[in-house]
């Protein structure tokens, strides 16, 4: 069983792609709605909340967790991997969602430690939370892999809050406004650096130059996870394997918030029903 964790509803966009491309797997989704959003929190708070979420999923039988929150992945994952996880859970894995995007943008594998390639003067715009932008994780990791890449980051305060509250009209207006804040910078590619943002991807597109390609993070993550499970099959369910007894259906949804409110907001955002239960 694979855990998928997000600060709130954003990870549902990643989970949908995982379910589509890895239908043989069992998923346990945890939304930390009681503490959302993470984007305005300190690195210490983000790390503590991420660790608590990982612990909850490990306790429920997950040996692999996808941190479907760019803020948590950017601000907390490296320290947790090198510290707490290495000490307490050496056989468990927590993987972040921005690694597959860096691989897609740079054309380089994460473990490739060769000198940076020529990025051919790419211009990339990244829209993300305040904490993700402040972490510098995306430009830092790109610099390790590609030269001559011009990255413009735009922090989007208030957008996650609007989405979490199910205020889709306000969220769409904010997304279009943020997309227009590039101040003459014309990107070759756009990356929505928060898993909530694909919920209003069309609003971002409306504020950009027509035809500007927006990278699909959920698709990148799904392809990367399939490759990972091919190399590390012990962390997933093999097709036709009935040896793993589980009390969970194919997907279970847990929340630290009020399940009724979370279900209502999720339906307002996605048009789908999710049977969220209390953690």
Backbone as numpy.savetxt, mean C-alpha at the origin, in Angstrom:
# Nx Ny Nz CAx CAy CAz Cx Cy Cz
-2.12 -18.65 4.95 -2.97 -17.46 4.95 -2.09 -16.21 4.95
-2.42 -15.27 4.09 -1.63 -14.07 3.91 -2.36 -12.89 4.54
-1.66 -12.13 5.38 -2.24 -10.95 5.98 -2.06 -9.74 5.08
-3.04 -8.86 5.08 -2.97 -7.59 4.35 -3.38 -6.51 5.34
-2.51 -5.55 5.55 -2.74 -4.52 6.57 -2.70 -3.13 5.97
-3.66 -2.30 6.38 -3.66 -0.89 5.99 -4.18 -0.08 7.16
-3.91 1.22 7.14 -4.42 2.08 8.19 -5.95 2.19 8.13
-6.53 1.87 6.99 -7.98 1.97 6.86 -8.48 1.26 5.63
-9.18 2.00 4.74 -9.80 1.40 3.56 -8.86 1.25 2.38
-7.75 1.99 2.37 -6.90 2.03 1.19 -6.43 0.67 0.73
-6.10 -0.20 1.66 -5.59 -1.52 1.30 -6.59 -2.38 0.56
-7.87 -1.99 0.57 -8.86 -2.75 -0.20 -8.57 -2.71 -1.69
-7.93 -1.63 -2.18 -7.56 -1.57 -3.59 -6.47 -2.60 -3.91
-5.53 -2.76 -2.98 -4.48 -3.77 -3.16 -5.07 -5.17 -3.02
-5.92 -5.37 -2.03 -6.52 -6.68 -1.81 -7.32 -7.14 -3.02
-8.04 -6.23 -3.68 -8.82 -6.60 -4.85 -7.93 -7.18 -5.95
-6.76 -6.56 -6.15 -5.83 -7.07 -7.16 -5.24 -8.41 -6.74
-4.94 -8.56 -5.45 -4.40 -9.83 -4.97 -5.43 -10.95 -5.13
-6.68 -10.66 -4.78 -7.73 -11.66 -4.91 -7.93 -12.05 -6.37
-7.85 -11.07 -7.26 -8.04 -11.34 -8.70 -6.92 -12.22 -9.25
-5.68 -11.92 -8.88 -4.54 -12.60 -9.48 -4.06 -13.81 -8.70
-4.44 -13.92 -7.42 -4.02 -15.06 -6.60 -5.25 -15.65 -5.90
-6.20 -16.07 -6.70 -7.48 -16.53 -6.17 -7.36 -17.81 -5.34
-6.24 -18.49 -5.46 -6.05 -19.72 -4.67 -5.63 -19.44 -3.24
-5.34 -18.17 -2.92 -4.85 -17.82 -1.60 -5.97 -17.43 -0.64
-5.69 -17.60 0.65 -6.58 -17.14 1.71 -6.01 -15.86 2.30
-6.83 -14.82 2.44 -6.36 -13.52 2.91 -7.09 -13.11 4.18
-6.34 -12.45 5.06 -6.89 -11.87 6.28 -6.55 -10.38 6.25
-7.58 -9.54 6.11 -7.38 -8.10 5.97 -7.61 -7.42 7.31
-6.71 -6.52 7.67 -6.86 -5.74 8.90 -6.76 -4.26 8.57
-7.84 -3.52 8.86 -7.83 -2.08 8.72 -7.78 -1.44 10.10
-6.77 -0.60 10.34 -6.64 0.05 11.64 -7.43 1.36 11.63
-8.73 1.24 11.39 -9.58 2.41 11.23 -9.64 3.27 12.49
-9.47 2.66 13.66 -9.54 3.44 14.91 -8.40 4.44 15.01
-7.30 4.20 14.31 -6.13 5.07 14.39 -5.81 5.78 13.08
-6.65 5.59 12.08 -6.44 6.26 10.80 -6.78 7.76 10.92
-6.09 8.58 10.11 -5.05 8.24 9.14 -3.67 8.25 9.78
-2.73 7.59 9.11 -1.35 7.56 9.58 -0.52 8.73 9.05
-0.98 9.35 7.96 -0.16 10.31 7.24 0.27 11.53 8.03
-0.47 11.89 9.08 -0.10 13.05 9.88 0.56 12.66 11.20
0.82 11.38 11.40 1.43 10.91 12.65 2.95 10.96 12.60
3.59 10.87 13.76 5.05 10.86 13.83 5.58 9.49 13.43
6.85 9.41 13.02 7.43 8.10 12.70 7.32 7.10 13.84
7.50 7.56 15.08 7.40 6.66 16.23 6.00 6.09 16.38
4.99 6.93 16.19 3.61 6.46 16.28 3.30 5.46 15.16
3.76 5.77 13.96 3.51 4.88 12.83 4.16 3.51 13.06
5.38 3.52 13.58 6.07 2.27 13.84 5.35 1.44 14.90
4.90 2.08 15.97 4.20 1.37 17.04 2.89 0.78 16.54
2.13 1.53 15.75 0.86 1.04 15.23 1.08 -0.09 14.21
2.10 0.02 13.39 2.40 -1.02 12.41 2.82 -2.31 13.11
3.65 -2.18 14.13 4.06 -3.36 14.89 2.86 -4.05 15.53
1.94 -3.28 16.10 0.76 -3.86 16.74 -0.10 -4.59 15.71
-0.23 -4.02 14.52 -1.02 -4.68 13.48 -0.38 -5.98 13.02
0.93 -5.94 12.82 1.64 -7.16 12.43 1.48 -8.24 13.50
1.60 -7.86 14.77 1.46 -8.82 15.85 0.07 -9.48 15.81
-0.96 -8.67 15.58 -2.32 -9.21 15.52 -2.47 -10.23 14.39
-1.88 -9.95 13.25 -1.99 -10.87 12.11 -1.14 -12.12 12.33
0.04 -11.96 12.90 0.87 -13.13 13.22 0.13 -14.03 14.21
-0.51 -13.42 15.21 -1.22 -14.20 16.22 -2.37 -15.00 15.62
-2.86 -14.57 14.47 -3.97 -15.26 13.81 -3.51 -16.20 12.71
-2.24 -16.48 12.66 -1.73 -17.52 11.78 -1.05 -17.07 10.51
-0.93 -15.78 10.28 -0.25 -15.29 9.07 1.26 -15.35 9.27
1.97 -15.91 8.33 3.44 -15.86 8.36 3.98 -14.84 7.37
3.10 -14.32 6.52 3.46 -13.29 5.55 2.39 -12.20 5.61
2.83 -10.95 5.74 1.90 -9.83 5.77 2.32 -8.80 4.72
1.37 -8.38 3.92 1.58 -7.29 2.97 1.16 -6.00 3.67
2.09 -5.09 3.87 1.76 -3.79 4.46 1.26 -2.91 3.33
-0.08 -2.90 3.17 -0.71 -2.19 2.05 -0.97 -0.74 2.41
0.02 -0.13 3.04 -0.05 1.27 3.47 1.31 1.86 3.17
1.36 2.77 2.20 2.66 3.34 1.82 3.29 4.11 2.97
2.47 4.76 3.79 3.02 5.51 4.92 3.73 4.57 5.88
3.08 3.47 6.24 3.69 2.50 7.16 4.92 1.85 6.53
4.83 1.52 5.24 5.97 0.90 4.57 7.16 1.84 4.49
6.88 3.12 4.22 7.97 4.09 4.08 8.58 4.49 5.41
7.74 4.63 6.44 8.22 5.18 7.71 8.64 4.14 8.73
8.13 2.90 8.62 8.32 1.93 9.70 8.92 0.59 9.29
8.72 0.18 8.07 9.03 -1.21 7.72 10.50 -1.55 7.86
11.39 -0.69 7.38 12.82 -1.01 7.42 13.28 -1.26 8.86
12.91 -0.36 9.79 13.33 -0.51 11.18 12.74 -1.78 11.80
11.48 -2.09 11.48 10.86 -3.29 12.02 11.53 -4.55 11.46
11.84 -4.54 10.18 12.50 -5.71 9.58 13.88 -5.95 10.20
14.62 -4.89 10.45 15.98 -5.03 10.96 16.02 -5.22 12.47
14.94 -4.89 13.17 14.91 -4.98 14.62 13.96 -6.04 15.13
12.74 -5.64 15.43 11.75 -6.50 16.07 11.49 -7.79 15.29
11.27 -7.68 13.98 10.99 -8.88 13.19 12.18 -9.84 13.18
13.37 -9.30 13.00 14.57 -10.15 12.96 14.77 -10.87 14.29
14.46 -10.19 15.40 14.65 -10.81 16.72 13.53 -11.79 17.09
12.28 -11.34 16.91 11.15 -12.09 17.43 10.49 -13.02 16.41
10.55 -12.69 15.14 9.85 -13.47 14.11 10.74 -13.70 12.89
11.86 -14.39 13.07 12.79 -14.55 11.95 12.24 -15.35 10.78
11.20 -16.15 11.01 10.62 -16.94 9.92 9.36 -16.30 9.34
8.98 -15.15 9.86 7.85 -14.42 9.31 8.36 -13.32 8.38
7.48 -12.86 7.52 7.87 -11.82 6.58 6.79 -10.73 6.52
7.25 -9.49 6.45 6.38 -8.34 6.21 6.94 -7.62 4.99
6.12 -7.46 3.98 6.54 -6.85 2.72 5.73 -5.58 2.48
6.41 -4.54 2.02 5.74 -3.27 1.76 5.30 -3.14 0.32
4.35 -2.23 0.08 3.80 -2.09 -1.26 4.58 -1.13 -2.15
5.54 -0.38 -1.58 6.23 0.54 -2.49 7.41 -0.11 -3.19
7.89 -1.28 -2.69 8.99 -1.97 -3.35 8.63 -2.35 -4.78
7.48 -2.99 -5.03 7.14 -3.33 -6.42 7.04 -2.12 -7.34
6.63 -0.97 -6.78 6.54 0.23 -7.60 7.93 0.74 -7.97
8.84 0.75 -7.00 10.22 1.16 -7.29 10.82 0.25 -8.35
10.55 -1.04 -8.26 11.05 -1.98 -9.27 10.47 -1.65 -10.65
9.17 -1.34 -10.69 8.53 -1.04 -11.96 9.05 0.27 -12.55
9.22 1.29 -11.71 9.68 2.59 -12.21 11.13 2.56 -12.65
11.95 1.80 -11.93 13.39 1.78 -12.22 13.79 0.67 -13.18
12.92 -0.35 -13.32 13.29 -1.51 -14.14 14.35 -2.37 -13.49
14.51 -2.23 -12.18 15.54 -2.97 -11.44 14.91 -3.77 -10.31
15.43 -4.99 -10.08 14.99 -5.78 -8.95 15.48 -5.16 -7.65
14.72 -5.39 -6.56 15.04 -4.78 -5.27 16.43 -5.21 -4.79
16.82 -6.44 -5.04 18.10 -6.95 -4.56 19.26 -6.63 -5.49
18.99 -5.99 -6.59 20.04 -5.64 -7.55 20.88 -4.50 -6.97
22.15 -4.81 -6.63 23.01 -3.80 -5.99 24.06 -3.24 -6.95
23.81 -3.37 -8.25 24.71 -2.77 -9.22 24.56 -1.24 -9.18
25.52 -0.52 -9.74 25.41 0.95 -9.76 24.14 1.39 -10.47
23.65 2.60 -10.17 22.41 3.08 -10.79 22.49 3.13 -12.30
21.38 2.81 -12.95 21.27 2.93 -14.40 20.95 4.37 -14.77
21.04 4.66 -16.07 20.63 5.96 -16.55 19.11 5.99 -16.64
18.48 6.87 -15.91 17.03 6.95 -15.91 16.44 7.67 -17.10
17.27 8.06 -18.04 16.82 8.67 -19.30 15.94 9.90 -19.07
16.33 10.68 -18.05 15.63 11.94 -17.78 14.13 11.77 -17.55
13.76 10.67 -16.91 12.34 10.48 -16.55 11.87 11.58 -15.61
10.62 11.94 -15.75 9.99 12.90 -14.85 8.80 12.19 -14.20
8.87 12.04 -12.89 7.86 11.27 -12.16 7.22 12.14 -11.09
5.91 12.17 -11.08 5.18 12.87 -10.03 4.61 11.85 -9.05
4.78 12.13 -7.75 4.28 11.24 -6.71 3.34 12.03 -5.80
2.12 11.54 -5.66 1.16 12.12 -4.73 1.04 11.17 -3.54
1.26 11.70 -2.33 1.34 10.83 -1.17 0.93 11.58 0.09
0.93 10.88 1.22 0.62 11.52 2.49 1.81 12.37 2.95
1.55 13.21 3.93 2.62 14.06 4.46 3.76 13.23 5.02
3.43 12.15 5.75 4.47 11.32 6.36 5.30 10.60 5.31
4.66 10.12 4.25 5.39 9.43 3.18 6.34 10.40 2.48
5.87 11.59 2.17 6.72 12.59 1.53 7.88 12.96 2.45
7.59 13.17 3.74 8.64 13.55 4.69 9.69 12.47 4.86
9.30 11.20 4.69 10.27 10.11 4.86 11.34 10.10 3.78
11.03 10.65 2.62 11.99 10.66 1.51 12.25 9.29 0.92
11.41 8.29 1.26 11.70 6.91 0.87 11.70 6.70 -0.64
10.74 7.28 -1.34 10.65 7.02 -2.78 11.81 7.62 -3.55
12.13 8.91 -3.41 13.29 9.43 -4.15 14.59 8.77 -3.71
14.71 8.41 -2.43 15.94 7.76 -1.96 16.14 6.41 -2.64
15.08 5.59 -2.66 15.21 4.27 -3.27 15.39 4.36 -4.77
14.76 5.33 -5.41 14.97 5.50 -6.85 16.40 5.91 -7.14
16.99 6.75 -6.30 18.35 7.22 -6.53 19.36 6.09 -6.46
19.05 5.04 -5.67 19.93 3.88 -5.60 19.95 3.11 -6.92
18.91 3.30 -7.75 18.72 2.44 -8.91 18.77 3.17 -10.25
18.52 4.46 -10.25 18.47 5.18 -11.53 18.94 6.62 -11.36
19.83 7.05 -12.27 20.26 8.44 -12.34 19.34 9.22 -13.27
19.46 10.54 -13.20 18.76 11.41 -14.13 17.24 11.18 -14.11
16.69 11.04 -12.92 15.24 10.94 -12.75 14.80 12.14 -11.92
13.91 12.92 -12.45 13.40 14.11 -11.78 12.08 13.75 -11.10
12.06 13.77 -9.77 10.87 13.37 -9.01 10.28 14.59 -8.32
9.00 14.78 -8.50 8.27 15.84 -7.81 7.23 15.17 -6.90
7.32 15.45 -5.59 6.38 14.88 -4.62 5.38 15.96 -4.18
4.14 15.57 -4.06 3.08 16.47 -3.59 2.38 15.80 -2.42
2.45 16.43 -1.25 1.72 15.92 -0.09 0.24 16.28 -0.23
-0.63 15.39 0.22 -2.07 15.56 0.02 -2.83 15.49 1.35
-2.63 16.48 2.23 -3.31 16.44 3.53 -4.83 16.52 3.37
-5.53 15.75 4.20 -6.99 15.77 4.21 -7.64 14.78 3.28
-6.90 14.26 2.30 -7.52 13.37 1.32 -7.90 12.03 1.94
-6.99 11.43 2.70 -7.31 10.16 3.34 -8.46 10.32 4.33
-8.45 11.43 5.07 -9.53 11.67 6.02 -10.89 11.70 5.32
-10.95 12.37 4.18 -12.21 12.44 3.43 -12.64 11.07 2.93
-11.69 10.30 2.45 -12.00 8.96 1.96 -12.45 8.04 3.09
-11.75 8.11 4.23 -12.13 7.27 5.36 -13.54 7.60 5.85
-13.94 8.86 5.72 -15.27 9.27 6.17 -16.35 9.01 5.12
-15.94 8.49 3.97 -16.91 8.23 2.90 -17.38 9.48 2.19
-16.61 10.58 2.31 -16.97 11.86 1.68 -16.36 11.92 0.28
-16.95 11.16 -0.63 -16.33 10.98 -1.94 -16.29 12.27 -2.75
-17.33 13.11 -2.64 -17.33 14.37 -3.38 -16.18 15.27 -2.96
-15.99 15.40 -1.66 -14.89 16.22 -1.16 -13.55 15.61 -1.55
-13.45 14.27 -1.45 -12.20 13.60 -1.80 -11.85 13.82 -3.26
-12.83 13.74 -4.14 -12.57 13.95 -5.57 -12.12 15.37 -5.85
-12.74 16.33 -5.16 -12.33 17.73 -5.34 -10.90 17.94 -4.87
-10.54 17.34 -3.74 -9.18 17.47 -3.23 -8.18 16.83 -4.18
-8.48 15.64 -4.68 -7.56 14.94 -5.58 -7.28 15.77 -6.83
-8.34 16.33 -7.40 -8.15 17.14 -8.61 -7.32 18.38 -8.30
-7.56 18.97 -7.13 -6.79 20.16 -6.74 -5.31 19.82 -6.55
-5.02 18.72 -5.86 -3.62 18.33 -5.64 -2.93 18.02 -6.97
-3.65 17.40 -7.89 -3.06 17.07 -9.20 -2.64 18.33 -9.95
-3.29 19.44 -9.64 -2.95 20.69 -10.32 -1.85 21.48 -9.64
-1.20 20.91 -8.64 -0.17 21.64 -7.89 1.26 21.28 -8.32
1.44 20.90 -9.55 2.78 20.53 -10.02 3.55 21.74 -10.54
2.91 22.89 -10.59 3.59 24.15 -10.91 4.43 24.07 -12.18
3.81 23.61 -13.24 4.50 23.56 -14.52 5.31 22.30 -14.76
5.46 21.48 -13.75 6.17 20.20 -13.90 5.26 19.25 -14.67
5.74 18.73 -15.81 4.94 17.83 -16.64 5.52 16.43 -16.54
4.88 15.53 -15.81 5.45 14.21 -15.58 5.26 13.26 -16.76
6.23 12.34 -16.91 6.06 11.24 -17.86 5.18 10.16 -17.26
5.26 10.02 -15.93 4.47 9.02 -15.22 4.03 9.61 -13.89
2.92 9.10 -13.40 2.41 9.51 -12.09 2.22 8.27 -11.23
2.62 8.39 -9.98 2.42 7.32 -9.02 1.59 7.85 -7.87
0.47 7.18 -7.58 -0.36 7.53 -6.44 0.18 6.78 -5.24
0.94 7.50 -4.41 1.73 6.87 -3.35 0.99 6.65 -2.05
-0.28 6.36 -2.14 -1.09 5.96 -0.98 -2.14 5.01 -1.52
-2.35 3.89 -0.86 -3.29 2.90 -1.40 -4.74 3.36 -1.35
-5.01 4.45 -0.63 -6.35 5.04 -0.69 -6.60 5.74 -2.03
-5.55 6.32 -2.62 -5.73 7.24 -3.73 -6.30 6.61 -5.01
-6.05 5.33 -5.29 -6.70 4.75 -6.48 -8.23 4.82 -6.44
-8.80 4.99 -5.25 -10.25 5.13 -5.15 -10.74 6.39 -5.86
-9.86 7.37 -6.05 -10.22 8.59 -6.78 -9.20 8.85 -7.89
-8.70 7.79 -8.50 -7.69 7.93 -9.56 -8.21 8.76 -10.73
-9.49 8.63 -11.04 -10.03 9.41 -12.17 -10.04 10.90 -11.86
-10.20 11.26 -10.58 -10.16 12.68 -10.19 -8.74 13.22 -10.31
-7.75 12.42 -9.92 -6.35 12.83 -10.14 -6.11 13.02 -11.64
-6.58 12.07 -12.44 -6.35 12.13 -13.89 -6.97 13.39 -14.48
-8.12 13.81 -13.94 -8.80 15.00 -14.46 -7.99 16.27 -14.21
-7.11 16.25 -13.21 -6.29 17.41 -12.92 -4.94 17.40 -13.58
-4.64 16.32 -14.30 -3.36 16.17 -14.99 -3.53 16.42 -16.48
-2.40 16.54 -17.19 -2.46 16.67 -18.64 -3.12 15.42 -19.23
-3.97 15.56 -20.23 -4.63 14.39 -20.82 -3.62 13.34 -21.27
-3.93 12.08 -20.95 -3.07 10.97 -21.36 -1.90 10.68 -20.45
-1.75 11.43 -19.36 -0.64 11.16 -18.44 -0.84 9.78 -17.80
0.11 8.86 -17.96 -0.08 7.51 -17.41 0.06 7.51 -15.89
-0.88 6.83 -15.23 -0.86 6.66 -13.78 -0.55 5.19 -13.50
0.55 4.96 -12.82 0.98 3.60 -12.53 0.00 2.93 -11.57
-0.37 1.67 -11.86 -1.27 0.92 -10.99 -0.48 0.17 -9.93
-0.43 0.72 -8.72 0.29 0.05 -7.65 -0.31 -1.32 -7.31
-1.64 -1.46 -7.21 -2.18 -2.79 -6.90 -1.73 -3.86 -7.89
-1.69 -3.54 -9.18 -1.25 -4.54 -10.17 0.22 -4.89 -9.97
1.05 -3.89 -9.66 2.47 -4.14 -9.40 2.64 -5.05 -8.19
1.87 -4.80 -7.14 1.98 -5.59 -5.91 1.54 -7.02 -6.16
0.44 -7.21 -6.90 -0.05 -8.56 -7.17 0.97 -9.38 -7.95
1.56 -8.77 -8.97 2.57 -9.48 -9.76 3.79 -9.81 -8.92
4.20 -8.88 -8.06 5.37 -9.10 -7.21 5.10 -10.21 -6.19
3.89 -10.24 -5.62 3.58 -11.27 -4.63 3.54 -12.65 -5.28
2.99 -12.75 -6.47 2.98 -14.05 -7.14 4.41 -14.55 -7.35
5.29 -13.66 -7.77 6.68 -14.04 -7.95 7.31 -14.45 -6.62
7.01 -13.72 -5.56 7.56 -14.03 -4.24 7.10 -15.41 -3.77
5.83 -15.71 -3.95 5.30 -17.00 -3.49 5.86 -18.15 -4.31
6.20 -17.88 -5.56 6.85 -18.92 -6.37 8.19 -19.29 -5.76
8.88 -18.28 -5.23 10.19 -18.52 -4.62 10.10 -18.93 -3.16
9.01 -18.58 -2.49 8.84 -18.88 -1.07 7.45 -19.47 -0.83
7.19 -20.66 -1.35 5.82 -21.21 -1.30 5.32 -21.50 0.11
6.19 -21.60 1.09 5.73 -21.93 2.45 4.85 -20.84 3.04
4.89 -19.63 2.48 4.10 -18.53 3.03 2.69 -18.45 2.42
2.40 -19.31 1.45 1.08 -19.24 0.81 0.38 -20.58 0.81
-0.84 -20.59 0.25 -1.61 -21.81 0.09 -1.38 -22.34 -1.32
-0.95 -23.57 -1.43 -0.73 -24.16 -2.74 -2.06 -24.61 -3.32
-2.27 -24.45 -4.63 -3.53 -24.89 -5.24 -3.79 -26.37 -4.97
-4.99 -26.68 -4.50 -5.35 -28.07 -4.24 -4.82 -28.63 -2.94
-4.09 -27.82 -2.18 -3.53 -28.28 -0.91 -4.58 -28.13 0.19
-5.01 -29.24 0.74 -6.01 -29.24 1.82 -5.38 -29.54 3.17
-4.05 -29.50 3.23 -3.37 -29.86 4.48 -3.48 -28.77 5.53
-3.76 -27.54 5.10 -3.86 -26.44 6.05 -5.30 -26.29 6.52
-5.54 -26.62 7.75 -6.86 -26.43 8.33 -7.01 -24.96 8.71
-8.10 -24.34 8.31 -8.32 -22.95 8.66 -9.79 -22.70 8.95
-10.04 -21.86 9.93 -11.41 -21.50 10.26 -11.87 -20.29 9.46
-11.01 -19.77 8.58 -11.31 -18.54 7.86 -11.83 -18.85 6.45
-12.77 -18.02 5.96 -13.15 -18.12 4.54 -12.02 -17.57 3.68
-12.27 -17.46 2.39 -11.21 -17.01 1.47 -10.67 -15.65 1.87
-11.55 -14.73 2.28 -11.12 -13.42 2.76 -11.91 -13.08 4.02
-11.19 -12.65 5.04 -11.81 -12.17 6.27 -11.39 -10.72 6.47
-12.33 -9.89 6.90 -12.07 -8.46 7.09 -12.18 -8.12 8.57
-11.11 -7.58 9.13 -11.09 -7.17 10.52 -10.83 -5.67 10.62
-11.32 -5.06 11.67 -11.11 -3.63 11.87 -10.92 -3.33 13.35
-10.12 -2.32 13.62 -9.98 -1.84 14.99 -11.06 -0.80 15.31
-11.83 -0.41 14.31 -12.87 0.59 14.51 -14.23 -0.03 14.74
-15.27 0.76 14.54 -16.64 0.28 14.68 -17.05 -0.42 13.38
-17.34 -1.72 13.41 -17.60 -2.46 12.16 -18.73 -1.87 11.33
-19.80 -1.43 11.97 -20.93 -0.89 11.22 -20.53 0.38 10.47
-19.81 1.27 11.14 -19.37 2.50 10.49 -18.38 2.21 9.38
-17.48 1.27 9.62 -16.48 0.92 8.62 -17.14 0.30 7.39
-18.11 -0.58 7.61 -18.82 -1.19 6.48 -19.54 -0.13 5.65
-20.16 0.83 6.33 -20.89 1.89 5.63 -19.96 2.76 4.80
-18.84 3.16 5.38 -17.89 4.01 4.65 -17.26 3.25 3.48
-16.95 1.97 3.69 -16.35 1.18 2.62 -17.31 1.03 1.45
-18.58 0.85 1.75 -19.57 0.73 0.67 -19.71 2.05 -0.08
-19.70 3.17 0.66 -19.81 4.47 0.01 -18.64 4.72 -0.94
-17.47 4.23 -0.56 -16.28 4.46 -1.37 -16.19 3.54 -2.58
-16.56 2.27 -2.38 -16.30 1.26 -3.40 -17.54 0.73 -4.11
-18.70 0.90 -3.47 -19.91 0.32 -4.03 -20.07 -1.15 -3.72
-19.18 -1.69 -2.88 -19.23 -3.10 -2.52 -19.43 -3.26 -1.02
-19.96 -4.42 -0.65 -20.16 -4.73 0.77 -18.98 -5.54 1.28
-18.47 -5.17 2.44 -17.38 -5.89 3.11 -17.83 -6.22 4.53
-17.76 -7.48 4.87 -18.24 -7.93 6.19 -17.15 -7.72 7.24
-16.91 -6.46 7.60 -15.89 -6.17 8.60 -16.35 -6.64 9.98
-15.41 -7.22 10.72 -15.65 -7.67 12.09 -14.64 -7.00 13.02
-15.00 -6.93 14.28 -14.10 -6.31 15.27 -12.86 -7.16 15.45
-11.71 -6.49 15.57 -10.47 -7.19 15.89 -10.57 -7.75 17.29
